[in-house]
Amino acid sequence: MIDIRQMRYFVALAETLHFGRAAERLHISQPPLSRQIAALEKELGVRLFERHSRRATLTHAGRRFLEDARAVLISFDQACRNARLAERGELGELSIGFMMHAAYTVLPGLARRYMANHPGVRVELREVVPATLTDAVLAGQFDAAIMFNPGPIRGLETHTIYRERLCLAVHASHPLADHAVIRAKQLAGEPLIAVPTDVAPKLREAIVAYCRSGGFEPTFRLEVALQQTIVNLVAENLGIALVPQSMGQLGIANLVHRKLEKAPTIEHVVAWRPSNLNPALQPFLAEARAVAL
Amino acid sequence: MIDIRQMRYFVALAETLHFGRAAERLHISQPPLSRQIAALEKELGVRLFERHSRRATLTHAGRRFLEDARAVLISFDQACRNARLAERGELGELSIGFMMHAAYTVLPGLARRYMANHPGVRVELREVVPATLTDAVLAGQFDAAIMFNPGPIRGLETHTIYRERLCLAVHASHPLADHAVIRAKQLAGEPLIAVPTDVAPKLREAIVAYCRSGGFEPTFRLEVALQQTIVNLVAENLGIALVPQSMGQLGIANLVHRKLEKAPTIEHVVAWRPSNLNPALQPFLAEARAVAL
DNA sequence: GATCATGATACCGAAAAGGTATGGATAGGG
DNA sequence: CCCTATCCATACCTTTTCGGTATCATGATC
């Protein structure tokens, strides 16, 4: 059967047109080369070289075979290299799920950095509602996800990469806007705008817990799924909201942000299955840890 | 060294995920397959399969390698097939030179037929002035050429594929247009339009010889290189011309064609170097001979 | 016509491939 | 819970193939 070695021999000979020199280049002696070329021609059933007494020349079929053989050798070597790269996580695919808040904090820097250092990995970033992320990771839908810290979950590891305070978002004309720092009890009775529990349970819990620490039960006037919408509604003076500080970057007219006393913090973690064998995952986690510093 | 056999083994195993069945498909027993796969993994330095007790599964690197290996095997087999096709003249390049007259006679049918039967051959058709064709073929510039019969030439073989009479082209109002058949001596004194000697010597010779057979020396009023132009000038009543019958197909207003008594004939031949080793040439010549029938 | 260069052939030892027999691990059934 | 069937790995042997050395045949060159 024809094999890749005979192709390499053929290309060497086709490029030198001299059995002796080609053999030298291949680090073998001349007779084996003669035999391998003869065997190749016999197995192909095609005469590849015209043997003249002083030099060899390619036949037309040989010229054609040279073109093809070069391409085969290149793709062959590439395949071997790619396998090694894939095992080291430098080539492959990596799917990352994230909640919207990450798009305003760690995600852009992390994604840019990872892609720059691992250009061979096709990264798929997909935003989903935070509540579905843990299940999606456990189901293998994502290799990793960036979410609020869900606490310990069997089969899931997490690493905190970002931690931020919640702050108060209110309309500029709202009485609370006059205070530099707001205490929890001052929020009593204020109509709150927040995401529904099923969208971001951890964020919601933090808000509820903070209100209770002020001695009252929060009243949610509006529940909307998009964080962007929440702050817009606050800017329309339809209520107040507790939002991660990073939302303050949006720069919305008539909207101000105020510090909270003993502000609750919320953690962004990267979460993954330890049993996930995608080699591209570990380098990604390493980048995530580096970003967390 | 990794070779193509190991790649075939790998693909078979990757597709069955079962050493026993893959070995069966490869017509070998299971232990050699196990060893070859192990050797492949060792040489690559990459673990390609996870061995479970009940079945094997591909690693991420293995999946990547499978994609690449399939492509390599396909191009490898294709290279071998292409070499065989190239030797049989079914794949490659063929350059054909022709004089313009051929474009009105045999060339379209021959080219269409050859390309239909040999779709793998890239055909280059190039029109040049007839006088340069023999030298171009001898110089290896064309694999074959279609030209007027140049007579025997060293290092050139020819085969007649078309033979046609010359006829008279005159303006519809010309006195000669009243005769159905013209004799050579009737042309005496008429101003002739023809191609210059250096463009189509054979055609020019035939015209001169015919005039002399009528007992007079021809007088060429106009010499133009393009046959198309000649008939247009005749249609403008600037002279008469002797042209191959096939030119009558052009259908030009005010132009009529008349038979010549003892009309000279002119042969179209295909010409080639017998020493030309392009495998695509012989099938082309075979088609040319078939067209000549 | 002698010589040199070049590729083919003959023969041998080494390496590698495949085959058979068998061992070890594990999932599934009784 | 043990037994068995399945499946892959290993050991060992035989055959094939590969590369090396020596030598031959051929044709170009002086």
mmCIF file of N, CA and C (backbone and C1' of nucleotides) in Angstrom, chain A residues 5 9 27-29 31-32 35-36 53-54, chain D residues 17-23 26-29:
data_model
loop_
_atom_site.group_PDB
_atom_site.id
_atom_site.type_symbol
_atom_site.label_atom_id
_atom_site.label_comp_id
_atom_site.label_asym_id
_atom_site.label_seq_id
_atom_site.Cartn_x
_atom_site.Cartn_y
_atom_site.Cartn_z
ATOM 1 N N ARG A 5 5.358 8.014 3.458
ATOM 2 C CA ARG A 5 6.812 8.050 3.309
ATOM 3 C C ARG A 5 7.188 8.077 1.835
ATOM 4 N N TYR A 9 9.382 10.767 -0.212
ATOM 5 C CA TYR A 9 10.502 10.411 -1.066
ATOM 6 C C TYR A 9 10.288 10.963 -2.465
ATOM 7 N N HIS A 27 18.251 11.473 4.156
ATOM 8 C CA HIS A 27 19.078 10.732 5.110
ATOM 9 C C HIS A 27 18.946 9.226 4.930
ATOM 10 N N ILE A 28 18.862 8.798 3.716
ATOM 11 C CA ILE A 28 18.948 7.370 3.411
ATOM 12 C C ILE A 28 19.931 7.208 2.258
ATOM 13 N N SER A 29 20.263 5.995 1.927
ATOM 14 C CA SER A 29 21.164 5.802 0.799
ATOM 15 C C SER A 29 20.347 5.680 -0.489
ATOM 16 N N PRO A 31 20.042 3.342 -2.991
ATOM 17 C CA PRO A 31 19.261 2.175 -3.430
ATOM 18 C C PRO A 31 17.847 2.090 -2.831
ATOM 19 N N PRO A 32 17.669 2.313 -1.524
ATOM 20 C CA PRO A 32 16.294 2.274 -1.018
ATOM 21 C C PRO A 32 15.387 3.289 -1.697
ATOM 22 N N ARG A 35 14.311 1.975 -4.956
ATOM 23 C CA ARG A 35 13.305 0.938 -4.803
ATOM 24 C C ARG A 35 11.950 1.500 -4.403
ATOM 25 N N GLN A 36 11.947 2.466 -3.488
ATOM 26 C CA GLN A 36 10.672 3.028 -3.056
ATOM 27 C C GLN A 36 9.971 3.758 -4.200
ATOM 28 N N SER A 53 20.181 9.046 -18.474
ATOM 29 C CA SER A 53 21.426 8.589 -17.859
ATOM 30 C C SER A 53 22.023 9.666 -16.964
ATOM 31 N N ARG A 54 21.747 10.907 -17.282
ATOM 32 C CA ARG A 54 22.404 11.980 -16.521
ATOM 33 C C ARG A 54 21.494 12.607 -15.471
ATOM 34 P P DT D 17 5.287 -6.935 2.216
ATOM 35 O "O5'" DT D 17 6.236 -5.800 2.808
ATOM 36 C "C5'" DT D 17 5.839 -5.138 4.011
ATOM 37 C "C4'" DT D 17 6.962 -4.224 4.485
ATOM 38 C "C3'" DT D 17 7.696 -3.498 3.348
ATOM 39 O "O3'" DT D 17 7.845 -2.142 3.712
ATOM 40 C "C1'" DT D 17 9.245 -4.579 4.728
ATOM 41 P P DC D 18 8.285 -1.058 2.640
ATOM 42 O "O5'" DC D 18 9.506 -0.366 3.387
ATOM 43 C "C5'" DC D 18 9.489 -0.261 4.808
ATOM 44 C "C4'" DC D 18 10.912 -0.100 5.308
ATOM 45 C "C3'" DC D 18 11.794 0.670 4.328
ATOM 46 O "O3'" DC D 18 12.365 1.801 4.962
ATOM 47 C "C1'" DC D 18 12.837 -1.369 4.991
ATOM 48 P P DG D 19 13.099 2.901 4.099
ATOM 49 O "O5'" DG D 19 14.633 2.690 4.486
ATOM 50 C "C5'" DG D 19 15.002 2.644 5.855
ATOM 51 C "C4'" DG D 19 16.403 2.087 5.982
ATOM 52 C "C3'" DG D 19 17.406 2.729 5.016
ATOM 53 O "O3'" DG D 19 18.587 3.089 5.726
ATOM 54 C "C1'" DG D 19 17.424 0.364 4.775
ATOM 55 P P DG D 20 19.807 3.741 4.958
ATOM 56 O "O5'" DG D 20 20.867 2.545 4.957
ATOM 57 C "C5'" DG D 20 21.235 1.930 6.192
ATOM 58 C "C4'" DG D 20 22.349 0.935 5.947
ATOM 59 C "C3'" DG D 20 23.414 1.448 4.972
ATOM 60 O "O3'" DG D 20 24.739 1.173 5.447
ATOM 61 C "C1'" DG D 20 22.444 -0.556 4.123
ATOM 62 P P DT D 21 25.991 1.719 4.562
ATOM 63 O "O5'" DT D 21 26.486 0.398 3.815
ATOM 64 C "C5'" DT D 21 26.797 -0.770 4.564
ATOM 65 C "C4'" DT D 21 27.302 -1.861 3.635
ATOM 66 C "C3'" DT D 21 28.381 -1.402 2.636
ATOM 67 O "O3'" DT D 21 29.414 -2.381 2.579
ATOM 68 C "C1'" DT D 21 26.555 -2.365 1.471
ATOM 69 P P DA D 22 30.684 -2.124 1.607
ATOM 70 O "O5'" DA D 22 30.352 -3.053 0.355
ATOM 71 C "C5'" DA D 22 29.883 -4.375 0.573
ATOM 72 C "C4'" DA D 22 29.605 -5.043 -0.769
ATOM 73 C "C3'" DA D 22 30.601 -4.683 -1.875
ATOM 74 O "O3'" DA D 22 30.977 -5.859 -2.589
ATOM 75 C "C1'" DA D 22 28.406 -4.193 -2.589
ATOM 76 P P DT D 23 32.001 -5.735 -3.810
ATOM 77 O "O5'" DT D 23 31.019 -5.717 -5.063
ATOM 78 C "C5'" DT D 23 29.919 -6.633 -5.116
ATOM 79 C "C4'" DT D 23 29.069 -6.353 -6.339
ATOM 80 C "C3'" DT D 23 29.852 -6.011 -7.622
ATOM 81 O "O3'" DT D 23 29.427 -6.881 -8.652
ATOM 82 C "C1'" DT D 23 28.093 -4.500 -7.294
ATOM 83 P P DT D 26 23.090 -2.934 -20.020
ATOM 84 O "O5'" DT D 26 23.109 -1.347 -19.992
ATOM 85 C "C5'" DT D 26 22.151 -0.650 -19.204
ATOM 86 C "C4'" DT D 26 22.401 0.842 -19.317
ATOM 87 C "C3'" DT D 26 22.895 1.303 -20.701
ATOM 88 O "O3'" DT D 26 22.176 2.454 -21.083
ATOM 89 C "C1'" DT D 26 24.332 2.095 -19.021
ATOM 90 P P DG D 27 21.940 2.816 -22.572
ATOM 91 O "O5'" DG D 27 22.428 4.333 -22.631
ATOM 92 C "C5'" DG D 27 21.937 5.233 -21.646
ATOM 93 C "C4'" DG D 27 23.000 6.277 -21.352
ATOM 94 C "C3'" DG D 27 23.624 6.936 -22.591
ATOM 95 O "O3'" DG D 27 23.706 8.320 -22.375
ATOM 96 C "C1'" DG D 27 25.290 6.177 -21.166
ATOM 97 P P DA D 28 23.669 9.317 -23.560
ATOM 98 O "O5'" DA D 28 24.599 10.488 -23.010
ATOM 99 C "C5'" DA D 28 24.306 11.049 -21.731
ATOM 100 C "C4'" DA D 28 25.589 11.572 -21.104
ATOM 101 C "C3'" DA D 28 26.406 12.512 -22.004
ATOM 102 O "O3'" DA D 28 26.838 13.621 -21.225
ATOM 103 C "C1'" DA D 28 27.758 10.701 -21.277
ATOM 104 P P DT D 29 27.445 14.874 -21.900
ATOM 105 O "O5'" DT D 29 28.994 14.748 -21.557
ATOM 106 C "C5'" DT D 29 29.389 14.400 -20.235
ATOM 107 C "C4'" DT D 29 30.909 14.240 -20.187
ATOM 108 C "C3'" DT D 29 31.664 15.121 -21.185
ATOM 109 O "O3'" DT D 29 32.801 15.681 -20.557
ATOM 110 C "C1'" DT D 29 32.282 12.866 -21.479
#
